[in-house]
Short mmCIF file of N, CA and C in Angstrom, two decimals:
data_model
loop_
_atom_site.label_atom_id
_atom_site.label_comp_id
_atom_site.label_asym_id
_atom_site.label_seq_id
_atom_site.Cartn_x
_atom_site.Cartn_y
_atom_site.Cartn_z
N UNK A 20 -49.73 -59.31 -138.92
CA UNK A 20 -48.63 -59.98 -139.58
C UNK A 20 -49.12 -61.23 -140.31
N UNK A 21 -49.84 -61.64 -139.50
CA UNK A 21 -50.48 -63.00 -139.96
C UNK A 21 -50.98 -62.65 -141.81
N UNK A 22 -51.72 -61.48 -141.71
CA UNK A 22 -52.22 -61.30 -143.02
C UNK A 22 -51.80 -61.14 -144.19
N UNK A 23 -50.90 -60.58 -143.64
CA UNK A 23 -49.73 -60.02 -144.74
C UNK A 23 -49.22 -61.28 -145.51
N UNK A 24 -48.77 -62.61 -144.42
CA UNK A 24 -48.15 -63.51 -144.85
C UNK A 24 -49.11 -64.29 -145.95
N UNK A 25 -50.72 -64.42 -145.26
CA UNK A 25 -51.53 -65.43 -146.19
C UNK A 25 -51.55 -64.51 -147.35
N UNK A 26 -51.54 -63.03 -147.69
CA UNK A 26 -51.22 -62.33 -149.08
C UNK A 26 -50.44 -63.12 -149.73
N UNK A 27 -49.44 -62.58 -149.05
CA UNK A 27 -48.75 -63.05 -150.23
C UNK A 27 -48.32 -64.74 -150.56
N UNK A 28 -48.72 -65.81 -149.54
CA UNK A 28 -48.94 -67.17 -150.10
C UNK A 28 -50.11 -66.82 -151.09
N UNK A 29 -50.60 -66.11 -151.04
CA UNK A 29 -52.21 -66.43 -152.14
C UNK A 29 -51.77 -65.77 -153.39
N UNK A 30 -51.34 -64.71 -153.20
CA UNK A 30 -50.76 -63.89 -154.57
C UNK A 30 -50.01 -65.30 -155.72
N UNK A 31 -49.64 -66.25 -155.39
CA UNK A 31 -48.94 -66.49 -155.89
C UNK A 31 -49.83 -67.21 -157.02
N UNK A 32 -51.16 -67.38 -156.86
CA UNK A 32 -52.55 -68.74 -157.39
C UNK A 32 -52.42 -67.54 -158.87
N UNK A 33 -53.40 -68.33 -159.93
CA UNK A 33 -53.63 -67.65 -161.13
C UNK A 33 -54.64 -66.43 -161.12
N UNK A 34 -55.69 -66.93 -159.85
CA UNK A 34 -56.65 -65.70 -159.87
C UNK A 34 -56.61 -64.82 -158.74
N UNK A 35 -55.34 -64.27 -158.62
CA UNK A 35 -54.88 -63.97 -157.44
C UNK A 35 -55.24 -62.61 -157.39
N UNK A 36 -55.96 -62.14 -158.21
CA UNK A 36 -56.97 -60.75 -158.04
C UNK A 36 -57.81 -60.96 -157.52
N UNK A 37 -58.56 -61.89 -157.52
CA UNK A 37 -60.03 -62.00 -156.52
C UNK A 37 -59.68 -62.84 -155.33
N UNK A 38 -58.51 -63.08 -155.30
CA UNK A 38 -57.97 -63.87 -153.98
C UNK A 38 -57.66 -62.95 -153.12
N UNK A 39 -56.82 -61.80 -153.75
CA UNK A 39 -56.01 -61.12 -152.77
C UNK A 39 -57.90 -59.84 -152.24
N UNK A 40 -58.56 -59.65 -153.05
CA UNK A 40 -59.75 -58.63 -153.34
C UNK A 40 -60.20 -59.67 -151.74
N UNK A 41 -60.95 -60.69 -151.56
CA UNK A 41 -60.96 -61.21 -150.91
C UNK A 41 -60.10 -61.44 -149.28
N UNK A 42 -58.91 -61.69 -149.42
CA UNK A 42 -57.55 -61.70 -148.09
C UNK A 42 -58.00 -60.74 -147.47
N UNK A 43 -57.88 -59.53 -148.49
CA UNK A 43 -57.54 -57.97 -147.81
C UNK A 43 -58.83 -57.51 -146.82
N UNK A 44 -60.12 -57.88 -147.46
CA UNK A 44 -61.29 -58.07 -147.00
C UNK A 44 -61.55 -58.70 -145.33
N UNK A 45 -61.03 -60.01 -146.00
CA UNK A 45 -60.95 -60.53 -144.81
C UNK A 45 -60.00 -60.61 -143.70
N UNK A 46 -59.05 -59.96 -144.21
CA UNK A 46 -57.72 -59.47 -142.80
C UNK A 46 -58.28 -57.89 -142.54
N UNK A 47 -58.81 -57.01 -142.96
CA UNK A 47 -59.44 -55.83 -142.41
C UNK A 47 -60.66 -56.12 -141.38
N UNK A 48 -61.37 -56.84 -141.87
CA UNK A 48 -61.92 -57.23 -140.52
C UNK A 48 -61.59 -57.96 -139.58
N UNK A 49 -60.99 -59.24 -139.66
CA UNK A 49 -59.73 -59.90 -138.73
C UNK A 49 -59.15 -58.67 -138.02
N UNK A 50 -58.38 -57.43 -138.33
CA UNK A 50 -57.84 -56.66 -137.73
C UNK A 50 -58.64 -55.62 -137.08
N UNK A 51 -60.09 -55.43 -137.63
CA UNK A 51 -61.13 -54.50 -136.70
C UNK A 51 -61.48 -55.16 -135.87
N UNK A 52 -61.85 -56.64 -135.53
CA UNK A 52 -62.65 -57.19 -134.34
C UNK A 52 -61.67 -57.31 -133.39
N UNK A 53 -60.32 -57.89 -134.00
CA UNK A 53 -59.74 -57.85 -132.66
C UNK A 53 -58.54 -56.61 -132.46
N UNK A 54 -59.40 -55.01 -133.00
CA UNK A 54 -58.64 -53.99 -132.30
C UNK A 54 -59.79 -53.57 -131.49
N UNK A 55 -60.72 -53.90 -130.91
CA UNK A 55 -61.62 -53.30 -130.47
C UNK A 55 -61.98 -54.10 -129.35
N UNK A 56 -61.30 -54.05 -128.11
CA UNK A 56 -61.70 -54.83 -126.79
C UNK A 56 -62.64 -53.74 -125.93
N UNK A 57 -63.47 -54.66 -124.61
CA UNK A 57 -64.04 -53.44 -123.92
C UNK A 57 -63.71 -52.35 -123.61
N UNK A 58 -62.38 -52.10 -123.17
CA UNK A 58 -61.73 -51.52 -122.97
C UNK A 58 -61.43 -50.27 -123.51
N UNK A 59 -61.41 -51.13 -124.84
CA UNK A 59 -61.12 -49.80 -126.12
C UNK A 59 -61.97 -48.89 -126.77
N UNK A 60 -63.17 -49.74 -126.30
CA UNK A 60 -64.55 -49.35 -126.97
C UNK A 60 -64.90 -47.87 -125.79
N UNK A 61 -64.39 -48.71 -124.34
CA UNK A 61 -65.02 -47.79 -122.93
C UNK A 61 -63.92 -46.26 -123.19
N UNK A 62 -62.69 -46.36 -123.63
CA UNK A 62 -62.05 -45.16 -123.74
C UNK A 62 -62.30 -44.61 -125.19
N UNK A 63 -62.67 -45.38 -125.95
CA UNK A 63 -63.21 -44.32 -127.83
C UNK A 63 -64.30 -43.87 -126.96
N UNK A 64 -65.36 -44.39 -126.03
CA UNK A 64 -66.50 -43.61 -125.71
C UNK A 64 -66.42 -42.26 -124.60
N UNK A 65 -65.72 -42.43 -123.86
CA UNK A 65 -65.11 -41.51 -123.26
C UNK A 65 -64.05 -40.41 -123.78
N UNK A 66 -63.48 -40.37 -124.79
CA UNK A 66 -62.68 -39.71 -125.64
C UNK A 66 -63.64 -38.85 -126.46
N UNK A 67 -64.83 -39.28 -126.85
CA UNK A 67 -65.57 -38.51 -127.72
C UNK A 67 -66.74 -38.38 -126.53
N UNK A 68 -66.83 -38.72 -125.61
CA UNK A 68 -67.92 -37.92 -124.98
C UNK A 68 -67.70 -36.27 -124.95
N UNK A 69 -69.13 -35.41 -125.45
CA UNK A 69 -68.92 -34.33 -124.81
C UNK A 69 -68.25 -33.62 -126.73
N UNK A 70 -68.54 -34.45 -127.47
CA UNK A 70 -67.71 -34.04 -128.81
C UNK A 70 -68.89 -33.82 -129.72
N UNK A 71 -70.08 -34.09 -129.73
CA UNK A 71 -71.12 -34.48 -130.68
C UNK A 71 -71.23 -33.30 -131.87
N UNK A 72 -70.97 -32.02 -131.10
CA UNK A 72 -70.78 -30.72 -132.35
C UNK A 72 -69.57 -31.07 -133.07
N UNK A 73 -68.58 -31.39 -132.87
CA UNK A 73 -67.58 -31.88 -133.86
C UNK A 73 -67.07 -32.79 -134.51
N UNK A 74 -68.41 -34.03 -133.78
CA UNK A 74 -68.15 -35.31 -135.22
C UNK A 74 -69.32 -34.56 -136.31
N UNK A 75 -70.70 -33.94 -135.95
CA UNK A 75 -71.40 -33.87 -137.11
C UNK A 75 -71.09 -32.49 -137.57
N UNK A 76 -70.39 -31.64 -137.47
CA UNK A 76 -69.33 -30.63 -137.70
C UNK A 76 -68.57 -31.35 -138.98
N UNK A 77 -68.61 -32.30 -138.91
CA UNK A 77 -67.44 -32.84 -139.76
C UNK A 77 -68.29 -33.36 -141.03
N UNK A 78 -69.20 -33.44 -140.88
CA UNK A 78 -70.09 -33.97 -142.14
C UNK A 78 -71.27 -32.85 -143.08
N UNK A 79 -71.22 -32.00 -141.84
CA UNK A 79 -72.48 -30.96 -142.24
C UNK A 79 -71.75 -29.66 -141.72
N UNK A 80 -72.85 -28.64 -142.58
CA UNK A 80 -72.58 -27.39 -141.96
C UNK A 80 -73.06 -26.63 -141.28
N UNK A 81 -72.82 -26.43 -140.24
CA UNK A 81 -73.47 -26.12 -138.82
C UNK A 81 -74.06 -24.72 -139.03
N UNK A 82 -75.10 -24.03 -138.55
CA UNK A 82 -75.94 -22.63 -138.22
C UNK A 82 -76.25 -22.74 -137.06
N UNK A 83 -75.82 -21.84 -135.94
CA UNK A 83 -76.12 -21.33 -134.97
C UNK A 83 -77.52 -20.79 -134.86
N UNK A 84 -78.47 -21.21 -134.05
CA UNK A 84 -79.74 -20.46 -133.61
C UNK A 84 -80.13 -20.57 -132.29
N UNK A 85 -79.90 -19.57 -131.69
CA UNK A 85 -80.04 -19.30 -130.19
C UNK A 85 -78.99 -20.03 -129.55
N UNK A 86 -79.54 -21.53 -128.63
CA UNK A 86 -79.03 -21.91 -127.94
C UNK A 86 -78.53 -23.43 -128.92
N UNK A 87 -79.25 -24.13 -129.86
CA UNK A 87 -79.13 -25.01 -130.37
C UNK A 87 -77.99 -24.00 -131.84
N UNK A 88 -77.83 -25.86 -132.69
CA UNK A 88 -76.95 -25.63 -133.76
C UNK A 88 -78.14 -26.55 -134.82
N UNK A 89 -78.12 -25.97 -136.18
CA UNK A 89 -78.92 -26.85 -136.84
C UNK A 89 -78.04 -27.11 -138.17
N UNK A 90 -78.26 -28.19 -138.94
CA UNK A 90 -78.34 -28.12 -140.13
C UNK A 90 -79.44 -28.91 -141.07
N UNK A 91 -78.52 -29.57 -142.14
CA UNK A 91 -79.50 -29.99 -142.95
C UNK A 91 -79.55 -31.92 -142.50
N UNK A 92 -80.52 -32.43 -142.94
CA UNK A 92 -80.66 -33.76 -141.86
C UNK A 92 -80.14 -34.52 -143.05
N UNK A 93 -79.48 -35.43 -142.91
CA UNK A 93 -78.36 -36.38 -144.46
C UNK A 93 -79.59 -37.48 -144.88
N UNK A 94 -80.66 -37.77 -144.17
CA UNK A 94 -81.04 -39.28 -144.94
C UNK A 94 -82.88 -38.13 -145.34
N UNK A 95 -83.33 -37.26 -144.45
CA UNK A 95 -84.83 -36.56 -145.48
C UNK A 95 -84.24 -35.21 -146.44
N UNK A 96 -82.83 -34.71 -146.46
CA UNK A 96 -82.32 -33.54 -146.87
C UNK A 96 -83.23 -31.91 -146.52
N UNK A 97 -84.10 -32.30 -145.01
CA UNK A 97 -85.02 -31.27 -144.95
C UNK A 97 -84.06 -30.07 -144.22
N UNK A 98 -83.70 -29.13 -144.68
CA UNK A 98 -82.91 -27.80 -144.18
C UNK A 98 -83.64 -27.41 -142.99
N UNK A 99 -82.41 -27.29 -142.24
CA UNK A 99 -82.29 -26.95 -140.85
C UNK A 99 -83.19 -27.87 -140.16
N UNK A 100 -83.42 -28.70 -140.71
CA UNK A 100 -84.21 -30.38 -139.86
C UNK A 100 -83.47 -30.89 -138.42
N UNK A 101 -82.63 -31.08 -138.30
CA UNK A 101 -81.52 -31.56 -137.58
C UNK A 101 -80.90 -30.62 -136.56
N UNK A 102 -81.54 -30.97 -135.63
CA UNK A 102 -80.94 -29.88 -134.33
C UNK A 102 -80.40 -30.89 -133.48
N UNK A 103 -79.26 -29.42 -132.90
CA UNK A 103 -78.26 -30.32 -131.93
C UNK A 103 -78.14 -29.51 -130.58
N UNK A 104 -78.35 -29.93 -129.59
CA UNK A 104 -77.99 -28.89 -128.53
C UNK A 104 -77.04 -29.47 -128.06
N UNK A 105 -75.92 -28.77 -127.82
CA UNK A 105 -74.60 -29.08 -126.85
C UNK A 105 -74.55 -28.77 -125.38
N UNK A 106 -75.60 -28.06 -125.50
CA UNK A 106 -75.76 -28.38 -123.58
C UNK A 106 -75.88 -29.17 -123.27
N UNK A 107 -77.50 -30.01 -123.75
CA UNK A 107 -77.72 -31.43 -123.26
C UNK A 107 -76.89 -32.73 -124.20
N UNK A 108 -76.56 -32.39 -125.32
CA UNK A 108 -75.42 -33.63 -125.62
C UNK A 108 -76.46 -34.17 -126.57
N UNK A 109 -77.39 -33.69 -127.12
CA UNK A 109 -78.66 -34.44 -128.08
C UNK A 109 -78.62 -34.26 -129.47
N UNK A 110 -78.99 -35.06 -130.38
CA UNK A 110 -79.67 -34.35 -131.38
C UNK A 110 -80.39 -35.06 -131.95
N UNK A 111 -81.51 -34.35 -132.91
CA UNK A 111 -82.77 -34.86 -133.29
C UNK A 111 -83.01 -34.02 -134.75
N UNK A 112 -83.57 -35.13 -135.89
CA UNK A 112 -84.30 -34.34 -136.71
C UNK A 112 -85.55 -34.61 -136.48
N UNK A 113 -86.26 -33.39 -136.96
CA UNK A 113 -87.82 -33.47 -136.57
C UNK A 113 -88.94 -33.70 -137.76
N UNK A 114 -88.12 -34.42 -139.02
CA UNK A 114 -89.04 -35.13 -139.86
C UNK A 114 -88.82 -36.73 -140.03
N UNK A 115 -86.95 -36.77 -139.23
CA UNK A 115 -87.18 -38.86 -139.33
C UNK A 115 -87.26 -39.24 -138.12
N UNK A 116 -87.75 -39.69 -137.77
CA UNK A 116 -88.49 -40.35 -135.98
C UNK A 116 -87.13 -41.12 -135.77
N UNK A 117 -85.93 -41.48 -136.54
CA UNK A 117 -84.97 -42.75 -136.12
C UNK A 117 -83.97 -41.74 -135.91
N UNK A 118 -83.86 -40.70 -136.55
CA UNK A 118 -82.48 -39.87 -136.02
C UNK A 118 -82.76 -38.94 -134.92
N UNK A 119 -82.14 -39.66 -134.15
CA UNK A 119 -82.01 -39.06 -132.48
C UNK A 119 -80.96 -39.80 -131.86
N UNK A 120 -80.21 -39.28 -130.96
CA UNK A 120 -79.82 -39.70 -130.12
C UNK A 120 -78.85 -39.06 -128.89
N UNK A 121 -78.05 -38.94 -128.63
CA UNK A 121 -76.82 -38.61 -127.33
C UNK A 121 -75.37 -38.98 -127.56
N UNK A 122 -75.18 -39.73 -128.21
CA UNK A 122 -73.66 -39.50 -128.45
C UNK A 122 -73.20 -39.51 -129.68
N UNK A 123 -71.81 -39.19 -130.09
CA UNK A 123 -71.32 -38.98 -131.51
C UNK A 123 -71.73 -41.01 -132.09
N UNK A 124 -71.50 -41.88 -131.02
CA UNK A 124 -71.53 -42.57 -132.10
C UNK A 124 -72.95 -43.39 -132.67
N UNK A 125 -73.98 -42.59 -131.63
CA UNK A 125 -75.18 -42.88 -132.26
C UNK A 125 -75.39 -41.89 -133.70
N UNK A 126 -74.54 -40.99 -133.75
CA UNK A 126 -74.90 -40.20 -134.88
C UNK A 126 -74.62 -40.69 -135.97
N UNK A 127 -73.61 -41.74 -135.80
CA UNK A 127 -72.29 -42.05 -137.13
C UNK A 127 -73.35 -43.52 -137.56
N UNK A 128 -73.84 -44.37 -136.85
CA UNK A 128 -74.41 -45.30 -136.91
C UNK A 128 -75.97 -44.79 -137.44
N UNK A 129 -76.86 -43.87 -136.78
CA UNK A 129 -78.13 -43.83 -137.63
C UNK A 129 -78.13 -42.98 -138.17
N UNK A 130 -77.43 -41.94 -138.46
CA UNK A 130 -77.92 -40.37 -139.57
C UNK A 130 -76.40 -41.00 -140.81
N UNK A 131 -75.26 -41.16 -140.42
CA UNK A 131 -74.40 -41.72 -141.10
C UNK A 131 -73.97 -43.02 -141.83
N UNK A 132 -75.21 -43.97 -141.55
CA UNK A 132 -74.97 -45.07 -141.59
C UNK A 132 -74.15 -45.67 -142.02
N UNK A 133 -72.80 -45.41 -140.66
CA UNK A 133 -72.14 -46.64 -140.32
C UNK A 133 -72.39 -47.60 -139.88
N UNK A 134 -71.37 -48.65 -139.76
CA UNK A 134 -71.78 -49.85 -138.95
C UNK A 134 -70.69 -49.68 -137.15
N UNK A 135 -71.32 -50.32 -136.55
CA UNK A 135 -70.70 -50.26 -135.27
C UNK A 135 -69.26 -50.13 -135.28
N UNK A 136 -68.61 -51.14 -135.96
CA UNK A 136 -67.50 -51.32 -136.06
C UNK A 136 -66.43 -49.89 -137.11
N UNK A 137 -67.24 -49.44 -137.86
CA UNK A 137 -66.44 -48.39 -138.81
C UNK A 137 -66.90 -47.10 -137.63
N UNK A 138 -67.80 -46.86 -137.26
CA UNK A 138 -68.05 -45.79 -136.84
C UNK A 138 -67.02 -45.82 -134.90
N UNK A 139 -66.73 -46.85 -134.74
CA UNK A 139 -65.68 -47.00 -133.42
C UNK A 139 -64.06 -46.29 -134.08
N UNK A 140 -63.88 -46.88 -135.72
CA UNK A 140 -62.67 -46.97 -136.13
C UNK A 140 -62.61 -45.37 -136.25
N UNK A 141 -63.88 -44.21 -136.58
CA UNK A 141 -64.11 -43.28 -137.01
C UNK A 141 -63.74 -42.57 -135.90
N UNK A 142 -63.85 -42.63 -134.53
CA UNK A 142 -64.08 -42.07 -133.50
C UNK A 142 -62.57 -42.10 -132.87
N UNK A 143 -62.18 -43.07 -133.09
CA UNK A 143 -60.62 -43.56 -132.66
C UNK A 143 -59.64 -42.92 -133.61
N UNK A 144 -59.68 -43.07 -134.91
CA UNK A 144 -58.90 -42.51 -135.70
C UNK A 144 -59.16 -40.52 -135.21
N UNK A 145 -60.34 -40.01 -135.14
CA UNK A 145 -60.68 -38.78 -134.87
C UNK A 145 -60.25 -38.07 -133.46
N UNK A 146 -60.37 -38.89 -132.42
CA UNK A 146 -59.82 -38.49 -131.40
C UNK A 146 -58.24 -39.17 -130.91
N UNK A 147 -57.36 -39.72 -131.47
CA UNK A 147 -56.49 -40.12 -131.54
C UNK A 147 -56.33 -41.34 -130.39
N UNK A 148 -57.39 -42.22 -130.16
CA UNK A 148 -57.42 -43.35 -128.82
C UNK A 148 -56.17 -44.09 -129.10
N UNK A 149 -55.19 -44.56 -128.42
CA UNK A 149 -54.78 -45.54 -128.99
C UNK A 149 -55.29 -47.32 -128.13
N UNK A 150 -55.19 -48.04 -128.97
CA UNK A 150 -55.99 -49.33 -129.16
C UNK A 150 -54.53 -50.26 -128.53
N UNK A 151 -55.34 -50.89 -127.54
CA UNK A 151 -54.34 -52.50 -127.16
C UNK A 151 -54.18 -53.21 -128.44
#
């Protein structure tokens, strides 16, 4: 609410395009830091545990081989680079040494590069958490 209000006090200045370009900026993050308590962070992580085939499902296109799922890896574009096993909850490409990890939101942060904060909003908006 708060934000809304300094809008539109600012709208009112002459350069109130790079004012408001600015507000909006800065009330979107004002409104990400404080939607995101421990709390919220401990149930987005628990909500997407156990999901990792269907956040990178959502970005790539998955091929089945054997027991793993592969596709193409987003930051070397090496085909079928990027394996995921959903048994163990992993995935790894095997030409960039940094993409690896265990949960969806290590995926969103180093193969997706998000930032902590968009890739929480990603996970929450995706699994429907709702936020204190």
């Amino acid at each position: 609410m708060n934000s809304i209000r300094i809008c539109c006090f600012l709208a009112k200045f002459k350069s109130y395009h790079l004012i408001l370009k600015t507000v909006y900026f800065v009330a979107a993050t004002y409104k990400t830091l404080m939607y995101f308590t421990k709390d919220d962070i401990k149930r987005i992580k628990e909500a997407s545990k156990g999901k990792l085939l269907d956040i990178i499902g959502d970005f790539h296109e998955l091929r089945k081989r054997g027991a793993e799922y592969k596709c193409e890896c987003p930051k070397c574009h090496g085909q079928e680079k990027l394996h995921i096993s959903p048994a163990k909850q992993i995935f790894k490409c095997f030409s960039c040494p940094d993409i690896k990890g265990k949960e969806p939101l290590d995926y969103l942060q180093r193969a997706e590069d998000m930032q902590f904060l968009e890739a929480l909003d990603h996970l929450a908006r995706k699994f429907n958490v709702l936020l204190d």
